[in-house]
mmCIF file of C-alpha atoms in Angstrom:
data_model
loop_
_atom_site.group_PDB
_atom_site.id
_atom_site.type_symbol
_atom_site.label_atom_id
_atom_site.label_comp_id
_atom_site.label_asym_id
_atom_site.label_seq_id
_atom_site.Cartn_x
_atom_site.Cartn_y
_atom_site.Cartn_z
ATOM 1 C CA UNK A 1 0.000 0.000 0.000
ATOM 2 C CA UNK A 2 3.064 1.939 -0.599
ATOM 3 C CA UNK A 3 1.463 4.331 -3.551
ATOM 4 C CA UNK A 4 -1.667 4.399 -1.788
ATOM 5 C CA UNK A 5 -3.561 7.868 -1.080
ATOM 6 C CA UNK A 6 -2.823 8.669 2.915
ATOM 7 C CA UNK A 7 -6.476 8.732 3.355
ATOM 8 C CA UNK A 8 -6.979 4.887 1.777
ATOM 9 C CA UNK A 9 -3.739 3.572 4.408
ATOM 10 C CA UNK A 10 -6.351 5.240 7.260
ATOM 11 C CA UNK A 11 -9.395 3.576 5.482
ATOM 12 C CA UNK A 12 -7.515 0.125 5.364
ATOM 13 C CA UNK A 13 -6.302 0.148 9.269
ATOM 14 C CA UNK A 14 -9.844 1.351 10.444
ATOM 15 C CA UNK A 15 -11.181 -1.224 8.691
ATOM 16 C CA UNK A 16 -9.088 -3.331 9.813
ATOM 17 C CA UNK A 17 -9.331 -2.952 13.325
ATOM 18 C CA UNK A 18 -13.376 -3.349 13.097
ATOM 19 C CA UNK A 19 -12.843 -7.165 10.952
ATOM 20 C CA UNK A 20 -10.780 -7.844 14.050
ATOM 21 C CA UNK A 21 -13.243 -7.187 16.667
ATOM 22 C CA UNK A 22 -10.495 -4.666 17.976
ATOM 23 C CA UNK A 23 -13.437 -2.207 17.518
ATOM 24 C CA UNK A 24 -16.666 -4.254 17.844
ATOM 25 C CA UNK A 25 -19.993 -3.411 16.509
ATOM 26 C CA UNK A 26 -22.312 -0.615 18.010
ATOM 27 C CA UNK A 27 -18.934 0.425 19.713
ATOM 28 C CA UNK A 28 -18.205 3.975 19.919
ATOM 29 C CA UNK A 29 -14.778 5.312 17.640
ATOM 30 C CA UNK A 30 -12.094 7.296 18.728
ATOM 31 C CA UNK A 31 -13.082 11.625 18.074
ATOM 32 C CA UNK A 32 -11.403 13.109 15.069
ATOM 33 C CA UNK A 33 -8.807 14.640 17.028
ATOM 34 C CA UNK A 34 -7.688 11.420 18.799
ATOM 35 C CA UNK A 35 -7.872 9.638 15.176
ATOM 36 C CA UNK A 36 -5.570 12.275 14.082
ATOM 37 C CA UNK A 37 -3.086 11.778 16.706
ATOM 38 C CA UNK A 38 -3.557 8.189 16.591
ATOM 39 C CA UNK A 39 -2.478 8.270 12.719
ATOM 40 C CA UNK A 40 -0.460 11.321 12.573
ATOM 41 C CA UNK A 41 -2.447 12.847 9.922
ATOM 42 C CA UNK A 42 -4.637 15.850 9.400
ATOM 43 C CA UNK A 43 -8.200 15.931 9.997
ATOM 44 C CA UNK A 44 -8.998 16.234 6.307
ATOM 45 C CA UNK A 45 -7.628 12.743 5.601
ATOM 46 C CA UNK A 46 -9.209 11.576 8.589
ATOM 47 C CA UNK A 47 -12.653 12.881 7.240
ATOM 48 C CA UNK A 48 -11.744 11.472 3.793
ATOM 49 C CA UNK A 49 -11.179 8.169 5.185
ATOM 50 C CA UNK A 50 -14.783 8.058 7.754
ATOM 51 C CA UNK A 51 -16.117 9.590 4.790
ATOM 52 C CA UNK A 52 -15.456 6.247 2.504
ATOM 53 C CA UNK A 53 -16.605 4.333 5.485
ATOM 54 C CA UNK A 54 -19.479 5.798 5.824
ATOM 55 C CA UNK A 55 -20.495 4.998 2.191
ATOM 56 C CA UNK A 56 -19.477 1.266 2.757
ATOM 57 C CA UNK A 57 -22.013 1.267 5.761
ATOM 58 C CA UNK A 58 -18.806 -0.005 8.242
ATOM 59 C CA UNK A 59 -19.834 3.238 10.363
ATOM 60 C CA UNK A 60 -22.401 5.409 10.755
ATOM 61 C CA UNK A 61 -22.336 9.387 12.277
ATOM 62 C CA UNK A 62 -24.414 11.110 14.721
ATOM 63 C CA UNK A 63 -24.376 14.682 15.283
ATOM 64 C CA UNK A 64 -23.730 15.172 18.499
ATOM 65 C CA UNK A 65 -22.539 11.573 19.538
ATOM 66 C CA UNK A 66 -20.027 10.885 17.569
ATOM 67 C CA UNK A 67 -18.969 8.237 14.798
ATOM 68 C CA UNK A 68 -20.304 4.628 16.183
ATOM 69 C CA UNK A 69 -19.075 1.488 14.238
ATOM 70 C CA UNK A 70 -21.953 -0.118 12.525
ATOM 71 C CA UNK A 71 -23.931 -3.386 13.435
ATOM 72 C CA UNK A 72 -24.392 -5.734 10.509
ATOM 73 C CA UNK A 73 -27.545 -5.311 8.690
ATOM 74 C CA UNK A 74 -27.746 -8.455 6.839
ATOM 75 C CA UNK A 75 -27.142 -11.665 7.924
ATOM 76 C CA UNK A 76 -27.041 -15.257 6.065
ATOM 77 C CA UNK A 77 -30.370 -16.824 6.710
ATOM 78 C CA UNK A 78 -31.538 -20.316 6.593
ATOM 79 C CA UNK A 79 -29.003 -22.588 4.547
ATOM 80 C CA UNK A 80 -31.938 -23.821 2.526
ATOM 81 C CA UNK A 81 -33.191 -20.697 1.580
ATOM 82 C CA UNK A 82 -32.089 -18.676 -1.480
ATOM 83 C CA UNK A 83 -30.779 -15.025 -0.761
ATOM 84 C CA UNK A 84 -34.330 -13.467 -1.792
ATOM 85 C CA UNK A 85 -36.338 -15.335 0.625
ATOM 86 C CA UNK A 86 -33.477 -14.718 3.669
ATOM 87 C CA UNK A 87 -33.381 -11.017 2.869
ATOM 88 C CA UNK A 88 -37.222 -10.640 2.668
ATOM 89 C CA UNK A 89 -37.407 -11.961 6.292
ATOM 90 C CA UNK A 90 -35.794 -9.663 7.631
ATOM 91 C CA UNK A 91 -37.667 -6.718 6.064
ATOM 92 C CA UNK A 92 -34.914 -5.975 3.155
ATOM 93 C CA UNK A 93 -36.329 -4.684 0.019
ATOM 94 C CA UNK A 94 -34.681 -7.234 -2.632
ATOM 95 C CA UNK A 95 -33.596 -5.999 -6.194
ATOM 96 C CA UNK A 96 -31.640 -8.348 -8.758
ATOM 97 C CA UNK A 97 -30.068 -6.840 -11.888
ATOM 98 C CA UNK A 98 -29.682 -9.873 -14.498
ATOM 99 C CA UNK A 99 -26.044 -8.947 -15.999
ATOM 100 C CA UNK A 100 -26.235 -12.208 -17.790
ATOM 101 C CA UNK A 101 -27.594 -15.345 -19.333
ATOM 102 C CA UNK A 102 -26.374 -18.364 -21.168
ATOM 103 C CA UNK A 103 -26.514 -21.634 -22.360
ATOM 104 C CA UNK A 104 -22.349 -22.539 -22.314
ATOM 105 C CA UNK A 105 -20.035 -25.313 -22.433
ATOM 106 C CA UNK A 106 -18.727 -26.154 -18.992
ATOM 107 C CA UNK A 107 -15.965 -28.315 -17.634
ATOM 108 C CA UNK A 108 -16.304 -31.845 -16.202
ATOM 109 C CA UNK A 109 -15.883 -30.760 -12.402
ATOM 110 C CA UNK A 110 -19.099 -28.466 -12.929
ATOM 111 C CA UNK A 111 -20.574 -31.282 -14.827
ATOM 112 C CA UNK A 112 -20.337 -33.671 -12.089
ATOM 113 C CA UNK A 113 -21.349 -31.578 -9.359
ATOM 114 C CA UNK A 114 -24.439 -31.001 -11.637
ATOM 115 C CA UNK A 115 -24.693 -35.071 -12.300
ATOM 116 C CA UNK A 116 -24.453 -33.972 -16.480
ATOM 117 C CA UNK A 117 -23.174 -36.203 -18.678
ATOM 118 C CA UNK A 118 -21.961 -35.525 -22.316
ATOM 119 C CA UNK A 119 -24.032 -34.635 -25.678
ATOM 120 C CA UNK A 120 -24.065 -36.796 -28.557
ATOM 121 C CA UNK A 121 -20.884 -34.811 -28.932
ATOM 122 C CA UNK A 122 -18.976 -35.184 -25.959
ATOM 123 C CA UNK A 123 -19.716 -31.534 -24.845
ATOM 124 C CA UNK A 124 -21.591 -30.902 -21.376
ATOM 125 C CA UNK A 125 -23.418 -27.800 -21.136
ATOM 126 C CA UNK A 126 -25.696 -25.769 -18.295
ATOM 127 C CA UNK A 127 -27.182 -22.157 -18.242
ATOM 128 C CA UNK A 128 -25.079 -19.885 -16.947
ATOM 129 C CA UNK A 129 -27.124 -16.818 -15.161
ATOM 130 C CA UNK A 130 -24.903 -13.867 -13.538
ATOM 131 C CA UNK A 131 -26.991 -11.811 -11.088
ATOM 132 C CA UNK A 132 -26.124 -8.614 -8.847
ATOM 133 C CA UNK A 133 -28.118 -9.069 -5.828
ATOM 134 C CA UNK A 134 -28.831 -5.585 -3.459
ATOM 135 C CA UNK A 135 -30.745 -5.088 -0.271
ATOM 136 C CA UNK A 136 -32.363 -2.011 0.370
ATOM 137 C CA UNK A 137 -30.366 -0.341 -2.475
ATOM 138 C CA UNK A 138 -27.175 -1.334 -1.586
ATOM 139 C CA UNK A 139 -24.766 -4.037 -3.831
ATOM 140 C CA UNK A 140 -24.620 -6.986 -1.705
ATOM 141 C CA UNK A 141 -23.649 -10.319 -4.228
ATOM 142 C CA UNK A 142 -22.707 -10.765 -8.064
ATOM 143 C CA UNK A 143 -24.501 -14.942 -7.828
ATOM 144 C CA UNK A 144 -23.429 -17.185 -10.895
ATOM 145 C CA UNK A 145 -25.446 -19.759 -10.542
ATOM 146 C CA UNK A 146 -25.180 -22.971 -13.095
ATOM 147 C CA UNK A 147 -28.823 -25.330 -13.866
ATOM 148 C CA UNK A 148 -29.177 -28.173 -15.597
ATOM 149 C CA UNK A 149 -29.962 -27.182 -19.562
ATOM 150 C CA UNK A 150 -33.835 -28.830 -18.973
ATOM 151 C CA UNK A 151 -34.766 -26.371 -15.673
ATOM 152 C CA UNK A 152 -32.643 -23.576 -17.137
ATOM 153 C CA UNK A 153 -34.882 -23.416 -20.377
ATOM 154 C CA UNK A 154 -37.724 -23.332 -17.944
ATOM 155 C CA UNK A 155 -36.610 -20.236 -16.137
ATOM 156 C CA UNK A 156 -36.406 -18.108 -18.715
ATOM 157 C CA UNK A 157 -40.146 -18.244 -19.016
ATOM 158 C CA UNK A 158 -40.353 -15.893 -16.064
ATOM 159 C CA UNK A 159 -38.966 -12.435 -14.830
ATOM 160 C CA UNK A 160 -35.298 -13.694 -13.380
ATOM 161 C CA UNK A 161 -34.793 -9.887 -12.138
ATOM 162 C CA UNK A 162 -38.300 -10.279 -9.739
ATOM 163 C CA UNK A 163 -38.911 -13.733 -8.664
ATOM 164 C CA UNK A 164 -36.372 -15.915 -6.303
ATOM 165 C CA UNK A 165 -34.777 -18.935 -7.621
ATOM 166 C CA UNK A 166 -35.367 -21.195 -5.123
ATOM 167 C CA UNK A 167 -39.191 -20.498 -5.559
ATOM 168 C CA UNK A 168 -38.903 -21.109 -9.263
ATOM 169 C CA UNK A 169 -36.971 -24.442 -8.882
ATOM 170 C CA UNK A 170 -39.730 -25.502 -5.811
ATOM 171 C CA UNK A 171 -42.128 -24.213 -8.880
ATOM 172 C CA UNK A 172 -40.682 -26.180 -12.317
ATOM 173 C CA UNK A 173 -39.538 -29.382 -10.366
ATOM 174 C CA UNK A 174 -42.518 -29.777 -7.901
ATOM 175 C CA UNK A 175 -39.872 -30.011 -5.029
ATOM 176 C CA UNK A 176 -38.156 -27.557 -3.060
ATOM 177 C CA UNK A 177 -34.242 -27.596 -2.471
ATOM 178 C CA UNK A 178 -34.063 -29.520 0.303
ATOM 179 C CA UNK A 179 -30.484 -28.815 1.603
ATOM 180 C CA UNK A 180 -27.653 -26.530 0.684
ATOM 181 C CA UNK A 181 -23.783 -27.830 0.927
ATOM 182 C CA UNK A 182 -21.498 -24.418 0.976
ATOM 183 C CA UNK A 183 -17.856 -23.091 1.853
ATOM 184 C CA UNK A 184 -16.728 -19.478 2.304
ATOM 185 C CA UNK A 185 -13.640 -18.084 1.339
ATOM 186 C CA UNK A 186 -11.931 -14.454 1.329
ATOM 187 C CA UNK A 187 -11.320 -12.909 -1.910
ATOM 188 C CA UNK A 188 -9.942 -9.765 -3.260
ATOM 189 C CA UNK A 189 -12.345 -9.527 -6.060
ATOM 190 C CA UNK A 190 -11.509 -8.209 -9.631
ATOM 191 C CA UNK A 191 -11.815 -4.518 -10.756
ATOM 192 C CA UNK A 192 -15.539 -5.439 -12.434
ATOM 193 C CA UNK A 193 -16.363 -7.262 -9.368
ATOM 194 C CA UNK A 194 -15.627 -4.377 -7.243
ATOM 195 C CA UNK A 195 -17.186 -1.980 -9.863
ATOM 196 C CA UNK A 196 -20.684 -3.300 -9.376
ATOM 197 C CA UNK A 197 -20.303 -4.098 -6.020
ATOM 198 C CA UNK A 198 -19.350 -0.321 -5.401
ATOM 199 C CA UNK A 199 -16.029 -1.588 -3.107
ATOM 200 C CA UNK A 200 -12.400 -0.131 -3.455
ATOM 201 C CA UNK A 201 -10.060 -2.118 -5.748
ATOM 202 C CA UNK A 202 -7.982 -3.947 -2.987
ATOM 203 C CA UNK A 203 -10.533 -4.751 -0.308
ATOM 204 C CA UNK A 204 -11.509 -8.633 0.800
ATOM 205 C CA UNK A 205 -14.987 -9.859 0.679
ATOM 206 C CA UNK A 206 -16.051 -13.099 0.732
ATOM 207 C CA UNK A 207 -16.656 -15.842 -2.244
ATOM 208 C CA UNK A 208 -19.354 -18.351 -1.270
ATOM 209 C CA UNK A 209 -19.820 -21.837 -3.474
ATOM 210 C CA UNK A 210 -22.328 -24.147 -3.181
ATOM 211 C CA UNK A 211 -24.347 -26.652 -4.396
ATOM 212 C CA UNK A 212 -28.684 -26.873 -3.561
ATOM 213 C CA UNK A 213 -30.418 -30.386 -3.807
ATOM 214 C CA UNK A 214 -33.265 -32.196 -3.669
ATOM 215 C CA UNK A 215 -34.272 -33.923 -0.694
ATOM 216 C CA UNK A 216 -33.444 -37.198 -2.513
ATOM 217 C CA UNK A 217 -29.923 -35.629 -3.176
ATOM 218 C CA UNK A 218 -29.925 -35.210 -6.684
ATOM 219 C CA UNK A 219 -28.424 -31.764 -7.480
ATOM 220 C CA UNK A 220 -30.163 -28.394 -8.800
ATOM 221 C CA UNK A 221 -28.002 -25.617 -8.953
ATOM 222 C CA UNK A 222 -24.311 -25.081 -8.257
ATOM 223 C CA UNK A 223 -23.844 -21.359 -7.273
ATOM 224 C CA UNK A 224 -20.423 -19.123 -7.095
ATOM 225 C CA UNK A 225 -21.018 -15.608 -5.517
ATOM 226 C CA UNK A 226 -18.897 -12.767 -4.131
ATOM 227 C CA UNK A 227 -20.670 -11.096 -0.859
ATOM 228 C CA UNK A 228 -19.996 -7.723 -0.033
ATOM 229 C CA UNK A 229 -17.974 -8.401 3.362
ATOM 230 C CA UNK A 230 -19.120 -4.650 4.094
ATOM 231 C CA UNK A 231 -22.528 -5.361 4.242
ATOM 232 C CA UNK A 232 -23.025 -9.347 4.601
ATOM 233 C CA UNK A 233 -22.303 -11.636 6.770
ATOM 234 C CA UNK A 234 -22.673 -15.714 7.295
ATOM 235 C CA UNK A 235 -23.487 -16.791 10.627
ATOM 236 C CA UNK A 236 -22.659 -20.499 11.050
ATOM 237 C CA UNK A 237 -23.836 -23.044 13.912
ATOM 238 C CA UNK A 238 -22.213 -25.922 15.034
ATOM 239 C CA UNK A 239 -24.240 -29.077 17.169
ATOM 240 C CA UNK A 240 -22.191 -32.017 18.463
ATOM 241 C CA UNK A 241 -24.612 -35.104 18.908
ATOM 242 C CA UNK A 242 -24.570 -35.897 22.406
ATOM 243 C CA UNK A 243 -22.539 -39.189 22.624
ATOM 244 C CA UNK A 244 -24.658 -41.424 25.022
ATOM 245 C CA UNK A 245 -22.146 -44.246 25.058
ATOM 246 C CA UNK A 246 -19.754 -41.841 27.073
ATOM 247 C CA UNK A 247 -19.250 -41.826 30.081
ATOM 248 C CA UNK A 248 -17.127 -39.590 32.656
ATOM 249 C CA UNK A 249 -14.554 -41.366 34.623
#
């Protein structure tokens, strides 16, 4: 971060210090003055740098209270739900902008996830949609998701920008996804990524894949997203079967 404007090296270590719980959410932040001396820089780069914050939603101001570090708005909801459905529960207004769709080749790894054999000639192909997913306004997830060619030809009879997936696949195959296998990993996305989701070139977020069956296990959709790690979050909870054969000594 050598080259970097002063104000984006005071951007990175606030944020920094809220990701590690240093500053925890609802907390209240340092005064201008004492971020200035805590910096050594001017207040104008400090107000630069609360400024971009702000705008991310990491902090919010109050007059007369000061600059409080923000608690998270949006939180992953059930597994087996698709983003719409999780976001409307908790009284988000949902938008989707459709950036793309596709019928395309794909590779065999994506081909077996999706159980999709070959084509008379030896290809494998699946629809391809690319969505940018905001709450409330705000750019939350670019989704590409990957369907079977049979319930990807279905889709496209309906409005992909207003209706959720996971109601559409409940809809087409008569069956709702039943369970949703996923892993999350930190990303720095690419300048286009960070384009639509309205993030500085640079910053982490998170990239989410996973995979939505049936209850019988057969698979529906395979799904590859980047979450904006300013404004989402994935709350995970871990049970441990109670073991009756043990027994203390």
């Amino acid at each position: 971060m050598a080259d970097s404007p002063l104000h984006r090296k005071v951007f990175a270590s606030i944020q920094d210090k809220i990701y590690s719980g240093e500053w925890s959410e609802g907390s209240l932040m340092p005064t201008e003055a004492e971020l200035c001396a805590l910096f050594s820089v001017s207040r104008i780069t400090v107000r630069r740098a609360l400024d971009e914050l702000v705008r991310l939603g990491l902090v919010e101001k109050f007059q007369g209270k000061g600059t409080f570090v923000r608690k998270s708005q949006l939180r992953s909801g059930d597994a087996n739900k698709g983003f719409y459905d999780a976001m409307k529960e908790r009284g988000s207004e949902v938008t989707t902008r459709l950036l793309y769709q596709g019928r395309e080749a794909i590779g065999r790894d994506l081909a077996a996830i999706l159980d999709i054999g070959p084509d008379g000639n030896g290809a494998c192909e699946a629809w391809h949609f690319r969505r940018l997913r905001l709450a409330d306004g705000v750019p939350v997830a670019i989704m590409n998701t990957y369907v079977r060619t049979e319930l990807g030809e279905a889709m496209l009879r309906h409005d992909l920008e207003k209706e959720s997936f996971y109601s559409l696949y409940a809809e087409i195959l008569g069956a709702p996804v039943a369970s949703t296998e996923g892993s999350v990993t930190a990303i720095s996305p690419d300048k286009e990524a960070c384009r639509l989701l309205e993030v500085p070139e640079g910053s982490a977020h998170l990239w989410y894949r996973s995979v939505g069956r049936l209850a019988d296990g057969s698979p529906v959709e395979t799904c590859f997203s980047i979450f904006n790690a300013n404004t989402y979050e994935f709350v995970v909870a871990s049970f441990r079967p109670s073991d009756q054969s043990f027994k203390p000594r």
